[in-house]
Short mmCIF file of C-alpha atoms in Angstrom, two decimals:
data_model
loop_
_atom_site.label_atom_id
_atom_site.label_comp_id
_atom_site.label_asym_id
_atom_site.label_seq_id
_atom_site.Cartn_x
_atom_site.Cartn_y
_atom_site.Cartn_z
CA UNK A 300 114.40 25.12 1.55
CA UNK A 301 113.49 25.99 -1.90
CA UNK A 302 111.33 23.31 -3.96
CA UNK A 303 110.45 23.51 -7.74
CA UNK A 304 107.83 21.78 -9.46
CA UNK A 305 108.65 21.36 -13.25
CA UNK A 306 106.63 19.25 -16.10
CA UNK A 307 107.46 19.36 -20.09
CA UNK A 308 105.40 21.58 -21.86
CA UNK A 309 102.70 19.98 -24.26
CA UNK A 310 104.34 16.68 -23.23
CA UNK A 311 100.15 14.97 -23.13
CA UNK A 312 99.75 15.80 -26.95
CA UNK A 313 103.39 14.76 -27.74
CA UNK A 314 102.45 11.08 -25.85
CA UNK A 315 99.28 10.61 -27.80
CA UNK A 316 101.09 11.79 -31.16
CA UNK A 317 104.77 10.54 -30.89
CA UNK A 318 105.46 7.56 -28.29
CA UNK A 319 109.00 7.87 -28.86
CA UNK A 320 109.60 11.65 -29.20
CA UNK A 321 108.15 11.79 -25.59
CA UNK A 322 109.91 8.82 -24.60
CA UNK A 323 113.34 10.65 -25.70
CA UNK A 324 112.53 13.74 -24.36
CA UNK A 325 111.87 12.37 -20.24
CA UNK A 326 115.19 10.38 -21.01
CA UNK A 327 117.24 13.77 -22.36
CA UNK A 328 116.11 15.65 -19.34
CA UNK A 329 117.47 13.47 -16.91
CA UNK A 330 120.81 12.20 -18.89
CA UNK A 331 121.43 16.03 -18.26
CA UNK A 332 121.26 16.22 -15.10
CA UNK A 333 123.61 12.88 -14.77
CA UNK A 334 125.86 14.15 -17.09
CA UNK A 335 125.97 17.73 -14.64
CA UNK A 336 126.40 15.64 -12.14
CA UNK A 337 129.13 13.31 -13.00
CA UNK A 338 131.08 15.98 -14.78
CA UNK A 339 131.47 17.82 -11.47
CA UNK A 340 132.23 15.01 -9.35
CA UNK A 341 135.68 14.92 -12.07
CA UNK A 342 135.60 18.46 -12.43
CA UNK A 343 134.77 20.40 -9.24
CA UNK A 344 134.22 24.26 -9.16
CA UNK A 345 136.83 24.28 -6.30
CA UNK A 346 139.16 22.38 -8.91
CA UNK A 347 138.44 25.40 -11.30
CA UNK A 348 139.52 27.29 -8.70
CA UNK A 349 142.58 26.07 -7.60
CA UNK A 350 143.25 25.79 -10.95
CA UNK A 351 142.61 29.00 -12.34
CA UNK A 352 142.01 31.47 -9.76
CA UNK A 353 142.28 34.97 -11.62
CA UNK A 354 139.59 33.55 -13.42
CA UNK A 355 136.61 34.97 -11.97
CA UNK A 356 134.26 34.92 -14.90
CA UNK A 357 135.52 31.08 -15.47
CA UNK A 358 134.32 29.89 -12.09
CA UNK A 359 131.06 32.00 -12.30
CA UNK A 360 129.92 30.23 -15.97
CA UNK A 361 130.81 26.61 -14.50
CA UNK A 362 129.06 27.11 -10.69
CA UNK A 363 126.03 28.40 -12.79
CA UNK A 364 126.13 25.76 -15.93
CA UNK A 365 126.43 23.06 -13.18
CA UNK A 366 123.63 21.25 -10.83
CA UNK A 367 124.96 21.59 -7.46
CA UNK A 368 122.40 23.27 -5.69
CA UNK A 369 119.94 20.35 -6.34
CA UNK A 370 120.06 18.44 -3.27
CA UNK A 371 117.19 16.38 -3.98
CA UNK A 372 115.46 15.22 -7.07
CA UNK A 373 112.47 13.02 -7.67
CA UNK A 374 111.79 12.42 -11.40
CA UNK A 375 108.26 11.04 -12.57
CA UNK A 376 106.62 10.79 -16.25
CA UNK A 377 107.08 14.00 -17.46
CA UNK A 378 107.90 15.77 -14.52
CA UNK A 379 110.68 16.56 -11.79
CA UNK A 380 110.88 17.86 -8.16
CA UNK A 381 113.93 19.27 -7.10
CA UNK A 382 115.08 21.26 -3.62
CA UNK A 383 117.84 22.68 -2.09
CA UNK A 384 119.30 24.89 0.68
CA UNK A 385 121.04 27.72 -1.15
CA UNK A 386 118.58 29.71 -3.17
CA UNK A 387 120.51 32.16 -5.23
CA UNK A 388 122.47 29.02 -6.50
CA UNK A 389 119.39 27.25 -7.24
CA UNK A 390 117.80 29.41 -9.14
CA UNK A 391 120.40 30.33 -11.38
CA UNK A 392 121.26 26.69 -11.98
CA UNK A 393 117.62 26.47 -12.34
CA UNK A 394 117.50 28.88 -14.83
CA UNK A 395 120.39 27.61 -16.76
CA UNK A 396 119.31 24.32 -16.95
CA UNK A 397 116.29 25.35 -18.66
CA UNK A 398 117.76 27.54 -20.95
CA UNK A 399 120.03 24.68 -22.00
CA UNK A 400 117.41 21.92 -22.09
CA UNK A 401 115.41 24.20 -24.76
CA UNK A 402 118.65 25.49 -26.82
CA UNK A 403 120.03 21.99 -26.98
CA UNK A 404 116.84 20.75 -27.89
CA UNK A 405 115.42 23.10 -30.29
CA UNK A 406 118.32 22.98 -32.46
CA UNK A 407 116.49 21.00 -35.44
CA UNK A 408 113.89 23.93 -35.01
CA UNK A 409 116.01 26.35 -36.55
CA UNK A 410 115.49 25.96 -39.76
CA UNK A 411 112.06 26.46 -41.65
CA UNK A 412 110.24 23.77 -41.32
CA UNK A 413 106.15 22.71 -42.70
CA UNK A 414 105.45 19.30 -40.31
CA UNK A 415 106.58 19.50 -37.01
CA UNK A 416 106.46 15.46 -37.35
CA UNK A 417 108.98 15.02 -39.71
CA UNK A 418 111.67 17.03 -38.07
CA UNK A 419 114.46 14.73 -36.99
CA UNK A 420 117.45 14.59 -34.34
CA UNK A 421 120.52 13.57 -35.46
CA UNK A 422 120.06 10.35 -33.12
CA UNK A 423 119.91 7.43 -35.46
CA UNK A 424 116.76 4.69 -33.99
CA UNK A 425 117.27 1.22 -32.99
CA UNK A 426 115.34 -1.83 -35.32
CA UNK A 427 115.97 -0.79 -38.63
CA UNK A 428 115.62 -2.89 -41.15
CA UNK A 429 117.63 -3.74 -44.52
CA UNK A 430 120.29 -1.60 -43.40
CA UNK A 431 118.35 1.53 -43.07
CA UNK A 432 119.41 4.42 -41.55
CA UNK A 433 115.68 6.32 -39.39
CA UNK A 434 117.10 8.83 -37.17
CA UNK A 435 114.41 9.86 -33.99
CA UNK A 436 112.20 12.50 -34.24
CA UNK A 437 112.35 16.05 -32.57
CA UNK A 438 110.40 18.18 -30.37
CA UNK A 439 112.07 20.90 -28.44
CA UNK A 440 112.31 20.55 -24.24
CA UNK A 441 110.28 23.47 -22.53
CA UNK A 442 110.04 23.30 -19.51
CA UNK A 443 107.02 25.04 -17.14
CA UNK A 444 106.95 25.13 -13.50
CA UNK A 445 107.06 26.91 -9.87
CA UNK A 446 109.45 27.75 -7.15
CA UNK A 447 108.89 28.55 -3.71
CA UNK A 448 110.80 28.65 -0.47
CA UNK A 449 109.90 27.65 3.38
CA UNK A 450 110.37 25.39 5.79
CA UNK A 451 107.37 23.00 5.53
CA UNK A 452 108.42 20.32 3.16
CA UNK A 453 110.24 17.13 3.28
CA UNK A 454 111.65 14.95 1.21
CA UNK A 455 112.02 11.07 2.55
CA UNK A 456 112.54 7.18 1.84
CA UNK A 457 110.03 5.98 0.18
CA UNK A 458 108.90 2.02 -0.85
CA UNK A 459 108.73 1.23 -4.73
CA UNK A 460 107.49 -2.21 -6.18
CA UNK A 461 109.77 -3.57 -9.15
CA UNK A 462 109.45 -7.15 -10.43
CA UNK A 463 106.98 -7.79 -7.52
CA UNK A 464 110.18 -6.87 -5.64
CA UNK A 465 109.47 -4.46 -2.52
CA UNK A 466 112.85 -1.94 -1.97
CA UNK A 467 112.97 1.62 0.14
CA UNK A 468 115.53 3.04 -2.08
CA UNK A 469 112.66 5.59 -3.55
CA UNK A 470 112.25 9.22 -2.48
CA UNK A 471 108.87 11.20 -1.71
CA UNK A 472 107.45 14.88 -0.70
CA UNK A 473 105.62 16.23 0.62
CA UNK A 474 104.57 19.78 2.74
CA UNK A 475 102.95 22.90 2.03
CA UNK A 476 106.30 24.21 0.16
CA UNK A 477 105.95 21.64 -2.31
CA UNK A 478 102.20 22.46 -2.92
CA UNK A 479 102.40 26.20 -3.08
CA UNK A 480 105.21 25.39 -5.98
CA UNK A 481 102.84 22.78 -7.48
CA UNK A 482 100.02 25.74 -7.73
CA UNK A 483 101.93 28.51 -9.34
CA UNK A 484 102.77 25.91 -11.99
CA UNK A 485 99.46 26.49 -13.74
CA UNK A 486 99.44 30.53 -13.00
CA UNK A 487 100.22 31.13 -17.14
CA UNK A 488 100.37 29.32 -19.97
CA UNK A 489 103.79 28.53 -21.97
CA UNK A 490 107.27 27.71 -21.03
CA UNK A 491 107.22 29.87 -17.78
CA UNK A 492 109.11 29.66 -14.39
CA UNK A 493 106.54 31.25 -11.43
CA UNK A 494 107.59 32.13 -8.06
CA UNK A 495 105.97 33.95 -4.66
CA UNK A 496 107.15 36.31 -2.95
CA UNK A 497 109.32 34.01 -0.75
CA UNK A 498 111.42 33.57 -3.46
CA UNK A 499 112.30 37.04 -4.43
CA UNK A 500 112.60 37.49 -0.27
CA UNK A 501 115.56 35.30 -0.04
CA UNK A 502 117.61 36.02 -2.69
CA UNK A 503 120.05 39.12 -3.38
CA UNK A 504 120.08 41.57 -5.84
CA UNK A 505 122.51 39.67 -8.63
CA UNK A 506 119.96 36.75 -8.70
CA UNK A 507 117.46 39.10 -8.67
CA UNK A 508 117.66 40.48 -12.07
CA UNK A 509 116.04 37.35 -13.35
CA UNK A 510 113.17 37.83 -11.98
CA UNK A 511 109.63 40.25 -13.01
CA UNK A 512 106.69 40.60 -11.34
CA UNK A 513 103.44 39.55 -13.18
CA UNK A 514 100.81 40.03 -11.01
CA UNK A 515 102.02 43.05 -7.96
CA UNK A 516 98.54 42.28 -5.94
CA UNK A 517 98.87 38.07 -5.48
CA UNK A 518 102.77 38.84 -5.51
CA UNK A 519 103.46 36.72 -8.32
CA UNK A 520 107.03 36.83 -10.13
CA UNK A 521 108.95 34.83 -13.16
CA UNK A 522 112.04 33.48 -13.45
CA UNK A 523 113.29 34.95 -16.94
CA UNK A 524 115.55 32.10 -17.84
CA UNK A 525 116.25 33.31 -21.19
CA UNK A 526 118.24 35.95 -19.76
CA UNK A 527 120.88 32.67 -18.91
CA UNK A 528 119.95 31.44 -22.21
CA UNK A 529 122.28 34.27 -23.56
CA UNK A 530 125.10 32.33 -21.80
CA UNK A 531 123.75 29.19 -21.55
CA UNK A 532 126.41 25.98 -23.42
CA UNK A 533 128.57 28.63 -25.40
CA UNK A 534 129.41 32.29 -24.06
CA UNK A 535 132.03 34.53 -24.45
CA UNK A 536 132.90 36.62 -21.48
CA UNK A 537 135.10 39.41 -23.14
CA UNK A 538 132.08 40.38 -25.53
CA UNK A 539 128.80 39.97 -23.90
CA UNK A 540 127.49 42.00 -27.20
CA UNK A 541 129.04 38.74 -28.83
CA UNK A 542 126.22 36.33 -26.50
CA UNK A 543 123.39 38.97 -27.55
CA UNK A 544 124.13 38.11 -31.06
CA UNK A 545 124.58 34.45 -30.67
CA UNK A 546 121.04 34.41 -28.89
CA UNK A 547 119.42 36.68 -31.89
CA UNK A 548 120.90 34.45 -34.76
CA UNK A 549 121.56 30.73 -33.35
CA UNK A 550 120.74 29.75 -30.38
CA UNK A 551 117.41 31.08 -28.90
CA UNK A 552 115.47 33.15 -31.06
CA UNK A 553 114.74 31.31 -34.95
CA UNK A 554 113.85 28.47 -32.73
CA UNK A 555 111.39 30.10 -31.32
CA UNK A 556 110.08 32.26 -34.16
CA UNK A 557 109.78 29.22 -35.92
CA UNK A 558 107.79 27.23 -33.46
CA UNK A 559 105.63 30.04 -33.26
CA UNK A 560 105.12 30.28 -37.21
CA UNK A 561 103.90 26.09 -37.03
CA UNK A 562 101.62 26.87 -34.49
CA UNK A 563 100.12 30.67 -34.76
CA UNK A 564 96.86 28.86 -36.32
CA UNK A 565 95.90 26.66 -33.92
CA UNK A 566 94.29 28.28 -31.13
CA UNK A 567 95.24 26.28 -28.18
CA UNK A 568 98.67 25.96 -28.74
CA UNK A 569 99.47 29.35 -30.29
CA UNK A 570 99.82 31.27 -27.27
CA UNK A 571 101.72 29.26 -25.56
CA UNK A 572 104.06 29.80 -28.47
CA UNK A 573 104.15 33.61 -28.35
CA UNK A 574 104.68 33.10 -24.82
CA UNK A 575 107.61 31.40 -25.70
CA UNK A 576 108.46 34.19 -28.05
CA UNK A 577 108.05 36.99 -26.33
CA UNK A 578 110.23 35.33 -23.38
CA UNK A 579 113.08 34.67 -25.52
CA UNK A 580 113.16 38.30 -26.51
CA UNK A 581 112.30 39.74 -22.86
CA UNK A 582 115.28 37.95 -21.85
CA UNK A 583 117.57 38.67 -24.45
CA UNK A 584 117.16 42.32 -24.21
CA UNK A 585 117.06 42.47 -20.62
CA UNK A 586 120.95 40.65 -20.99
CA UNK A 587 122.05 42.96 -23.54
CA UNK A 588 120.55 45.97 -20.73
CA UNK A 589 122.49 44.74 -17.93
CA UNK A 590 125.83 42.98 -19.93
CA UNK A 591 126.05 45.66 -22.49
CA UNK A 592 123.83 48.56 -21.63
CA UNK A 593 122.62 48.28 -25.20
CA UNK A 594 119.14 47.43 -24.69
CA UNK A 595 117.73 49.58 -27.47
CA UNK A 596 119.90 48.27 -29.91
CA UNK A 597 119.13 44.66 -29.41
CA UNK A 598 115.33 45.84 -30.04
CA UNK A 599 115.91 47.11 -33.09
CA UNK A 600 117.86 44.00 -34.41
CA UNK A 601 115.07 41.63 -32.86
CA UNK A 602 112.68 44.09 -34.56
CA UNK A 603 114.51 43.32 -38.21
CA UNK A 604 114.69 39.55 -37.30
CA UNK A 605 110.81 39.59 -36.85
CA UNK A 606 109.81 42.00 -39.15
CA UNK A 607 111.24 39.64 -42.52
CA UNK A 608 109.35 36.88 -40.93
CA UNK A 609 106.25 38.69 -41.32
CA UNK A 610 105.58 39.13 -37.08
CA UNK A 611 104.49 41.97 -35.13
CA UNK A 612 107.11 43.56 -33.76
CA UNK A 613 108.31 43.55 -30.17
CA UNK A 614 107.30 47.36 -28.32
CA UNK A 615 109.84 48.00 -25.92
CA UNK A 616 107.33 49.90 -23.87
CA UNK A 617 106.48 46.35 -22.94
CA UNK A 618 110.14 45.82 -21.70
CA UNK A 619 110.27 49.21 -20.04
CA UNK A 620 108.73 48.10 -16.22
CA UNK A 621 111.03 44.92 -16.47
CA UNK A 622 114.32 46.88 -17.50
CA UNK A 623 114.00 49.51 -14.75
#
């Protein structure tokens, strides 16, 4: 079985600053995963297929947008537990739920901004008084965590006290599966998806183009799930250069150039910022490599994008062990 351990990035300094921003973010996360799941209990893959079966492409955006693979989920505070049986499926779900979590939620990040605080949603708030219109404040999902696969973990019935009530309709872990994906968790700072070597042993060579090595001697790897970002809510099969673009202008990248501009003073939270940064660009390079075979040319126009924003610019010597 495969087991991920995922919390919310900087979700202890959101609670102490913004009750209700952290409130709506543990809510979001998990009305995602009900929505996945409810939209393809009416809309099935196999129905896409039986519907549309020339379309190839079709069925291989809605398997990988959906949450199938997650057999089992326990959700607590800020953080969620998930397994499954089929790796390759998992992780790319994995990867795409992430990506979509942080584009969905990052939106309001895209344009300049001076006080994080006062950023809003577009979600109007409850209690308002005279008539007034608040809307909720924003802070982008980002998810951290680590995968890894093996046979020693279980999930199980668990009791759970409500109202003084006693019921055994909750679920537990436990096994050393579960741990090993609870330590690799903490292996790097930033919004970063760590897995062992039993991950990358499992899986074949399409899901494995999502994944880098970062440390060759303790056999540590990421899950780049940026790379999905490019197709992650909106994508356009017939012009993958089109997805490249989307990522550079809209959906991934001011985000996180912005995020990084709030926060390249502070020391603490700065690099996990240019973490976030220089994952959004790995990955979106590394997409337009493999979709487009124009790897070179997405460097230069991330290069442009950073360069009138006043950051150092992205080497692609850096990208050069990843992309071969």
């Amino acid at each position: 079985m495969i087991v991920a351990f995922l919390d919310l990035l900087g979700f202890s300094n959101l609670l102490k600053n913004n009750t209700e921003a952290a409130v709506d973010n543990i809510n979001s996360f998990n009305d995602m995963i009900k929505t996945k799941v409810i939209d393809n209990k009416c809309h099935s893959i196999e129905d896409y297929r039986k519907n549309h079966p020339n379309a190839v492409e079709f069925h291989q955006f809605v398997e990988k947008t959906s949450v199938t693979a997650f057999e089992q989920m326990i959700s607590f505070s800020d953080s969620l537990v998930l397994g499954g049986t089929d790796c390759n499926k998992f992780v790319k779900q994995l990867a795409n739920f992430i990506a979509t979590a942080y584009i969905e939620y990052s939106e309001p990040f895209r344009e300049d901004f001076s006080d994080i605080n006062k950023v809003t949603t577009n979600k109007n708030a409850e209690g308002c008084i005279n008539g007034d219109i608040r809307y909720h404040k924003a802070f982008p999902i980002l998810f951290r965590g680590g995968l890894s696969v093996g046979d020693d973990v279980s999930f199980f019935d668990e009791y759970h006290i409500k109202n003084s009530e006693l019921n055994l309709s909750s679920l537990n872990v436990m096994g050393l599966t579960y741990l090993n994906a609870v330590k690799l968790e903490s292996f790097g700072k930033g919004s970063r998806l760590f897995c062992d070597k039993s991950v990358v042993d499992v899986v074949n060579d399409e899901t494995r183009r999502l994944i880098k090595v970062v440390d060759e001697k303790k056999k540590i790897y990421e899950i780049v799930w940026t790379i999905e970002g490019c197709e992650a809510m909106t994508c356009y099969p017939s012009d993958k250069w089109h997805n490249v673009i989307h990522g550079i202008n809209d959906k991934m990248l001011p985000s996180a150039i912005n995020l990084y501009q709030y926060y390249k003073n502070d020391k603490v939270l700065e690099a996990q910022y240019r973490e976030l940064l220089n994952l959004v660009c790995v990955g979106i390079v590394k997409y337009a490599r493999d979709e487009c075979n124009r790897a070179d040319e997405a460097i230069d126009y991330i290069n442009q994008v950073l360069e009138k924003k006043g950051i150092q610019l992205i080497d692609s010597a850096v990208l050069k062990d990843f992309l071969n």
